[in-house]
Coordinates of C-alpha atoms in Angstrom, one line a residue:
M104 CA -20.3 15.0 -86.2
A105 CA -22.7 15.6 -89.0
K106 CA -20.4 14.2 -91.9
S107 CA -19.9 11.2 -89.7
A108 CA -24.0 10.9 -89.2
Q109 CA -24.0 11.3 -93.2
K110 CA -21.6 8.4 -93.4
L111 CA -23.9 6.3 -91.6
G112 CA -27.0 7.2 -94.0
L113 CA -28.9 10.4 -92.7
S114 CA -29.4 13.0 -95.0
K115 CA -27.4 16.1 -94.7
D116 CA -30.3 18.0 -93.0
E117 CA -30.8 15.3 -90.6
A118 CA -27.2 15.1 -89.6
S119 CA -27.0 18.9 -89.2
L120 CA -30.1 18.8 -87.2
L121 CA -28.8 16.0 -85.0
S122 CA -25.3 17.5 -84.5
A123 CA -26.9 20.9 -83.4
Q124 CA -29.6 19.3 -81.0
T125 CA -26.5 17.2 -79.4
A126 CA -24.5 20.5 -79.0
F127 CA -27.8 22.3 -77.8
G128 CA -28.6 19.7 -75.4
S129 CA -25.5 19.2 -74.0
A130 CA -25.1 23.1 -73.2
K131 CA -28.4 23.3 -72.0
M132 CA -27.6 20.3 -69.3
L133 CA -24.2 22.4 -68.4
I134 CA -26.2 25.7 -67.9
E135 CA -29.6 24.3 -66.1
N136 CA -27.6 22.0 -64.0
N137 CA -24.6 24.2 -63.4
F138 CA -22.1 21.2 -64.3
E139 CA -18.9 21.0 -64.6
A140 CA -18.2 19.5 -68.5
Q141 CA -16.2 16.5 -66.9
K142 CA -19.4 15.9 -64.5
L143 CA -21.7 15.9 -67.4
I144 CA -19.5 13.3 -69.4
N145 CA -19.3 11.1 -66.2
N146 CA -23.0 11.2 -66.0
V147 CA -23.9 10.3 -69.6
T148 CA -21.1 7.8 -70.1
T149 CA -21.5 4.1 -69.7
P150 CA -18.4 2.2 -69.0
G151 CA -17.7 0.0 -71.8
G152 CA -20.3 1.8 -74.0
C153 CA -20.5 4.1 -77.1
T154 CA -19.9 7.3 -75.2
E155 CA -16.8 5.9 -73.3
V156 CA -15.4 4.6 -76.9
G157 CA -15.9 8.0 -78.3
N158 CA -14.4 9.7 -75.4
I159 CA -11.4 7.7 -75.5
V160 CA -10.9 8.4 -79.5
L161 CA -11.4 12.2 -78.6
N162 CA -8.9 12.2 -75.7
N163 CA -6.6 10.4 -77.7
S164 CA -6.9 12.9 -80.7
N165 CA -5.3 16.6 -80.9
L166 CA -8.2 17.9 -80.4
Q167 CA -6.8 20.2 -77.6
E168 CA -4.2 21.2 -79.6
I169 CA -6.6 22.5 -82.4
F170 CA -8.3 24.6 -79.7
D171 CA -5.2 26.0 -78.6
E172 CA -4.3 26.9 -81.9
V173 CA -7.9 28.7 -82.2
S174 CA -7.2 30.5 -79.1
K175 CA -3.7 31.9 -80.6
T176 CA -5.5 33.1 -83.6
H177 CA -8.1 34.8 -81.6
R178 CA -5.4 36.7 -79.4
K179 CA -3.7 37.8 -82.9
I180 CA -6.8 38.8 -84.4
V181 CA -7.8 40.9 -81.1
I182 CA -4.1 42.7 -81.4
M183 CA -4.9 43.4 -84.9
G184 CA -8.4 44.7 -84.2
K185 CA -7.0 47.2 -81.6
Q186 CA -3.9 48.2 -84.3
L187 CA -6.4 49.0 -87.0
Q188 CA -8.6 51.0 -84.3
D189 CA -5.6 53.0 -83.5
I190 CA -4.8 53.7 -87.1
I191 CA -8.4 54.7 -87.7
N192 CA -8.5 57.2 -84.5
M193 CA -5.1 58.4 -85.4
S194 CA -6.7 59.2 -88.8
I195 CA -10.0 60.8 -87.6
D196 CA -7.6 63.2 -85.2
N197 CA -5.6 64.5 -88.1
K198 CA -8.8 65.6 -89.9

C-alpha cells in the first residue's frame, strides 16, 4: 500500500504513515465493534466505488495462497524450534 501511495506522489514517510493508520483503523474497528472482517468490508464498501474495485482486485489475486505459504512456513519454524530445544535439552542433560 505504501509503495502505491508513493507512486501517487506521497513521500515515503507520508505513505508509510497512511498505510499504518489504515491498518490500525481497520483493526481498531474490528476489535471495538466485535465485527467479523467481512462485515467491516461490507460496511465500508460503496457499490461501484474505489473500495469495491480494490476488493475485487484482492479477491482475484493470489493473496490467499501467499497467506497459506506463510502459514506453512510458520508451522515449519515451530517444528524446527522444538527440535532445536530438544537438542539443547539433551546437551544440558548430558553435562
